[in-house]
Amino acid sequence: MSTPDLNAGDLPHLTAQRPRHGSPSTTRDLFGHDGQFFTVPGTFPDGLPDHIGFATVVYAVLRTPAPATGTDEYTVRDVDGHRRTLGTPGTDQDTAITNALSALAERRRAHARQVEHNRVHVLGLPPVPPVRIGHSTTGTCVLHVRCACPHVEGLAAHYEHVSLAADWLDETPTSAWEFCPTSPTLVTTSNGRGRLTATLRDSKGTAVVEIQHTTGHREAIALSQVSDLT
């Protein structure tokens, strides 16, 4: 989907039972009105910056009497938060959901703009976090550090520091990993600096870099101990 006009796709899938919930529940159980649930992914809407993400949320579209006339209308309300109304009610489900998604898209875009403004103008940071993790078509995890890639294939996460990305990589100790070829190769550790020569996993599955110091000495060190690449 893309909003505000939703021309790029269909409306969300509707379900009578609350998604992602341990025990069955219906809209009547939660709100006292008949209706259905739908889920909105954290990647919605299209066009947000790669480093801006949101949690997946569940909404309910309810059939309720209009306060002014008493005739039936459809309203979308939050399920996981304060159960607030989202968007303008409609005379049918599709209209109510379209209005809600348009409102949510605008809200998320405004939040993304504020995050980007604060990052640059308040915190003094680069516009985009310098470390990105993606997946190649072969399944290899690829670390992009201040590289020239405008887009990252299979983008999975963003981090401010290489050491934080290491924690993500080490959650799956069997996966292959490497640096993007256009990332810097001068590695800074607590033992000094050296040129990157290889990426590997040790016997415990920890992500490791091999570097060569200016003295010619080679050293293997856990990626979590790398403070930066320049």
CSV table of C-alpha atoms in Angstrom, one decimal:
chain,number,residue,atom,x,y,z
A,1,MET,CA,0.0,0.0,0.0
A,2,SER,CA,0.9,3.6,-0.3
A,3,THR,CA,-1.1,6.5,1.0
A,4,PRO,CA,-2.7,8.9,1.0
A,5,ASP,CA,-4.5,7.6,-2.1
A,6,LEU,CA,-3.8,3.8,-1.7
A,7,ASN,CA,-3.4,3.5,-5.4
A,8,ALA,CA,-0.4,1.1,-5.1
A,9,GLY,CA,-2.3,-1.7,-3.4
A,10,ASP,CA,-5.4,-3.2,-1.7
A,11,LEU,CA,-6.8,-2.4,1.7
A,12,PRO,CA,-5.5,-4.5,4.6
A,13,HIS,CA,-6.7,-8.0,5.3
A,14,LEU,CA,-9.5,-8.1,7.8
A,15,THR,CA,-9.9,-10.7,10.5
A,16,ALA,CA,-12.6,-11.4,13.1
A,17,GLN,CA,-10.0,-12.5,15.7
A,18,ARG,CA,-7.4,-10.1,17.2
A,19,PRO,CA,-4.0,-10.7,15.6
A,20,ARG,CA,-0.9,-11.4,17.6
A,21,HIS,CA,-2.9,-12.1,20.8
A,22,GLY,CA,-2.5,-15.0,23.1
A,23,SER,CA,-6.2,-15.7,23.7
A,24,PRO,CA,-9.1,-15.2,21.2
A,25,SER,CA,-10.9,-11.9,21.4
A,26,THR,CA,-13.3,-10.0,19.1
A,27,THR,CA,-14.0,-6.3,18.7
A,28,ARG,CA,-17.2,-6.8,20.8
A,29,ASP,CA,-15.0,-8.2,23.6
A,30,LEU,CA,-12.8,-5.1,23.5
A,31,PHE,CA,-15.0,-2.3,22.5
A,32,GLY,CA,-18.6,-3.5,22.8
A,33,HIS,CA,-19.2,-3.1,19.1
A,34,ASP,CA,-19.1,-5.4,16.1
A,35,GLY,CA,-16.2,-5.1,13.7
A,36,GLN,CA,-13.0,-6.5,12.5
A,37,PHE,CA,-9.2,-6.2,13.0
A,38,PHE,CA,-6.4,-5.4,10.6
A,39,THR,CA,-2.6,-5.0,11.0
A,40,VAL,CA,-0.4,-2.2,9.7
A,41,PRO,CA,3.3,-3.1,9.3
A,42,GLY,CA,6.1,-0.9,10.6
A,43,THR,CA,7.3,-0.2,7.1
A,44,PHE,CA,4.1,1.6,6.2
A,45,PRO,CA,3.8,4.0,4.4
A,46,ASP,CA,6.2,3.6,1.4
A,47,GLY,CA,8.8,6.3,0.9
A,48,LEU,CA,10.0,6.7,4.5
A,49,PRO,CA,13.8,7.0,4.9
A,50,ASP,CA,15.5,3.6,5.3
A,51,HIS,CA,16.6,4.4,8.8
A,52,ILE,CA,13.1,5.3,10.1
A,53,GLY,CA,11.0,2.4,11.3
A,54,PHE,CA,7.9,1.9,13.4
A,55,ALA,CA,6.4,-1.1,15.3
A,56,THR,CA,3.7,-3.2,13.7
A,57,VAL,CA,0.3,-2.1,15.1
A,58,VAL,CA,-3.2,-3.6,15.1
A,59,TYR,CA,-6.4,-1.5,14.5
A,60,ALA,CA,-10.1,-2.3,14.7
A,61,VAL,CA,-12.7,-1.0,12.3
A,62,LEU,CA,-16.0,-0.8,14.2
A,63,ARG,CA,-19.6,-0.4,13.3
A,64,THR,CA,-20.9,2.3,15.7
A,65,PRO,CA,-23.8,4.8,15.8
A,66,ALA,CA,-22.9,8.3,14.8
A,67,PRO,CA,-23.2,10.7,17.8
A,68,ALA,CA,-25.2,13.3,15.9
A,69,THR,CA,-27.6,11.2,13.9
A,70,GLY,CA,-27.6,7.7,15.5
A,71,THR,CA,-27.2,6.1,12.1
A,72,ASP,CA,-24.5,3.5,11.7
A,73,GLU,CA,-21.0,4.5,10.6
A,74,TYR,CA,-17.5,2.9,10.6
A,75,THR,CA,-14.7,4.0,12.8
A,76,VAL,CA,-11.1,2.8,13.1
A,77,ARG,CA,-9.6,2.7,16.6
A,78,ASP,CA,-6.3,1.8,18.1
A,79,VAL,CA,-6.1,-1.6,19.8
A,80,ASP,CA,-2.7,-1.8,21.4
A,81,GLY,CA,-2.5,1.8,22.8
A,82,HIS,CA,-5.2,4.2,24.1
A,83,ARG,CA,-7.9,3.0,21.8
A,84,ARG,CA,-8.2,6.4,20.1
A,85,THR,CA,-10.0,7.0,16.9
A,86,LEU,CA,-7.7,7.1,13.8
A,87,GLY,CA,-8.9,9.2,10.8
A,88,THR,CA,-12.4,10.3,9.9
A,89,PRO,CA,-15.3,7.8,10.3
A,90,GLY,CA,-16.8,6.6,7.0
A,91,THR,CA,-20.2,5.2,5.8
A,92,ASP,CA,-18.5,1.9,5.0
A,93,GLN,CA,-15.5,-0.1,6.1
A,94,ASP,CA,-13.3,0.6,3.1
A,95,THR,CA,-13.8,4.4,3.4
A,96,ALA,CA,-13.1,4.4,7.1
A,97,ILE,CA,-9.9,2.3,6.7
A,98,THR,CA,-8.7,4.5,3.8
A,99,ASN,CA,-9.2,7.6,5.9
A,100,ALA,CA,-7.4,6.0,8.9
A,101,LEU,CA,-4.4,4.9,6.8
A,102,SER,CA,-4.1,8.3,5.2
A,103,ALA,CA,-4.0,9.9,8.7
A,104,LEU,CA,-1.5,7.3,9.9
A,105,ALA,CA,0.7,7.9,6.9
A,106,GLU,CA,0.8,11.6,7.5
A,107,ARG,CA,1.5,11.1,11.2
A,108,ARG,CA,4.4,8.8,10.5
A,109,ARG,CA,5.9,11.0,7.8
A,110,ALA,CA,5.7,14.0,10.1
A,111,HIS,CA,7.5,12.0,12.8
A,112,ALA,CA,10.1,10.9,10.4
A,113,ARG,CA,10.8,14.5,9.4
A,114,GLN,CA,11.1,15.5,13.0
A,115,VAL,CA,13.5,12.7,13.7
A,116,GLU,CA,15.7,13.7,10.8
A,117,HIS,CA,15.6,17.3,11.8
A,118,ASN,CA,16.6,16.5,15.4
A,119,ARG,CA,19.3,14.2,14.3
A,120,VAL,CA,21.1,16.9,12.3
A,121,HIS,CA,20.1,20.1,13.9
A,122,VAL,CA,19.8,19.1,17.6
A,123,LEU,CA,22.2,16.2,18.0
A,124,GLY,CA,24.7,17.3,15.3
A,125,LEU,CA,24.8,13.8,13.8
A,126,PRO,CA,25.0,12.8,10.1
A,127,PRO,CA,21.6,12.6,8.4
A,128,VAL,CA,21.7,8.8,8.3
A,129,PRO,CA,23.3,6.4,10.9
A,130,PRO,CA,26.7,5.4,9.4
A,131,VAL,CA,26.3,1.6,9.8
A,132,ARG,CA,23.7,-0.4,7.8
A,133,ILE,CA,23.1,-4.1,7.7
A,134,GLY,CA,21.7,-5.9,4.7
A,135,HIS,CA,21.4,-9.4,3.2
A,136,SER,CA,22.7,-10.4,-0.2
A,137,THR,CA,20.8,-12.7,-2.5
A,138,THR,CA,22.9,-15.6,-1.1
A,139,GLY,CA,21.9,-14.8,2.5
A,140,THR,CA,25.3,-13.3,3.5
A,141,CYS,CA,24.9,-10.4,6.0
A,142,VAL,CA,26.6,-7.3,4.6
A,143,LEU,CA,27.9,-4.5,6.8
A,144,HIS,CA,27.8,-1.1,5.1
A,145,VAL,CA,29.9,1.5,6.9
A,146,ARG,CA,29.9,5.0,5.5
A,147,CYS,CA,29.9,3.4,2.0
A,148,ALA,CA,28.8,4.8,-1.3
A,149,CYS,CA,25.8,2.6,-1.7
A,150,PRO,CA,22.6,4.7,-2.1
A,151,HIS,CA,20.4,1.7,-1.2
A,152,VAL,CA,21.1,-1.5,0.7
A,153,GLU,CA,19.9,-4.8,-0.5
A,154,GLY,CA,17.8,-6.6,2.1
A,155,LEU,CA,18.1,-3.8,4.6
A,156,ALA,CA,17.7,-5.2,8.1
A,157,ALA,CA,19.0,-2.6,10.6
A,158,HIS,CA,20.8,0.7,11.2
A,159,TYR,CA,23.4,1.4,13.9
A,160,GLU,CA,25.5,4.4,15.0
A,161,HIS,CA,28.6,2.2,15.7
A,162,VAL,CA,30.2,-0.9,14.3
A,163,SER,CA,30.3,-2.5,17.7
A,164,LEU,CA,26.5,-2.3,18.0
A,165,ALA,CA,26.1,-4.0,14.6
A,166,ALA,CA,28.3,-6.8,15.9
A,167,ASP,CA,25.7,-7.7,18.6
A,168,TRP,CA,23.1,-8.1,15.8
A,169,LEU,CA,25.4,-10.3,13.7
A,170,ASP,CA,26.3,-12.5,16.7
A,171,GLU,CA,22.6,-13.3,17.3
A,172,THR,CA,22.9,-15.7,14.3
A,173,PRO,CA,26.4,-17.2,14.7
A,174,THR,CA,26.1,-19.5,11.7
A,175,SER,CA,25.4,-16.8,9.1
A,176,ALA,CA,28.2,-15.7,6.8
A,177,TRP,CA,29.0,-12.0,6.9
A,178,GLU,CA,31.3,-9.4,5.1
A,179,PHE,CA,31.8,-5.7,4.7
A,180,CYS,CA,30.5,-3.8,1.7
A,181,PRO,CA,33.4,-3.5,-0.8
A,182,THR,CA,33.2,0.3,-0.7
A,183,SER,CA,33.3,0.6,3.1
A,184,PRO,CA,36.5,1.9,4.7
A,185,THR,CA,39.2,-0.6,5.5
A,186,LEU,CA,41.2,1.1,8.2
A,187,VAL,CA,40.1,-0.5,11.5
A,188,THR,CA,40.4,1.1,14.9
A,189,THR,CA,40.5,-1.1,18.0
A,190,SER,CA,41.7,-0.7,21.6
A,191,ASN,CA,45.0,-2.1,20.4
A,192,GLY,CA,45.5,0.5,17.7
A,193,ARG,CA,44.7,0.7,14.0
A,194,GLY,CA,45.3,-1.7,11.1
A,195,ARG,CA,44.2,-2.5,7.6
A,196,LEU,CA,41.3,-5.0,7.2
A,197,THR,CA,42.4,-8.2,5.6
A,198,ALA,CA,39.5,-10.7,6.3
A,199,THR,CA,36.1,-11.2,7.9
A,200,LEU,CA,35.3,-14.5,9.6
A,201,ARG,CA,33.6,-16.3,12.5
A,202,ASP,CA,35.6,-17.9,15.3
A,203,SER,CA,34.9,-21.3,16.8
A,204,LYS,CA,32.1,-19.9,18.9
A,205,GLY,CA,30.4,-18.2,15.9
A,206,THR,CA,31.5,-14.7,17.0
A,207,ALA,CA,32.0,-12.2,14.1
A,208,VAL,CA,35.7,-11.5,13.8
A,209,VAL,CA,37.9,-9.2,11.7
A,210,GLU,CA,41.5,-9.9,10.8
A,211,ILE,CA,43.6,-6.8,10.5
A,212,GLN,CA,47.3,-6.1,9.7
A,213,HIS,CA,49.0,-3.4,11.7
A,214,THR,CA,51.6,-1.0,10.2
A,215,THR,CA,54.3,-3.2,11.9
A,216,GLY,CA,53.2,-6.1,9.8
A,217,HIS,CA,51.7,-7.9,12.8
A,218,ARG,CA,48.3,-9.6,12.0
A,219,GLU,CA,45.6,-9.8,14.6
A,220,ALA,CA,42.1,-11.3,14.8
A,221,ILE,CA,39.7,-9.4,17.0
A,222,ALA,CA,36.0,-9.7,17.7
A,223,LEU,CA,33.9,-7.2,15.7
A,224,SER,CA,32.3,-6.0,19.0
A,225,GLN,CA,35.7,-4.6,20.0
A,226,VAL,CA,36.0,-2.5,16.8
A,227,SER,CA,35.3,1.1,17.6
A,228,ASP,CA,35.3,2.4,14.0
A,229,LEU,CA,36.2,2.0,10.3
A,230,THR,CA,37.8,5.0,8.5
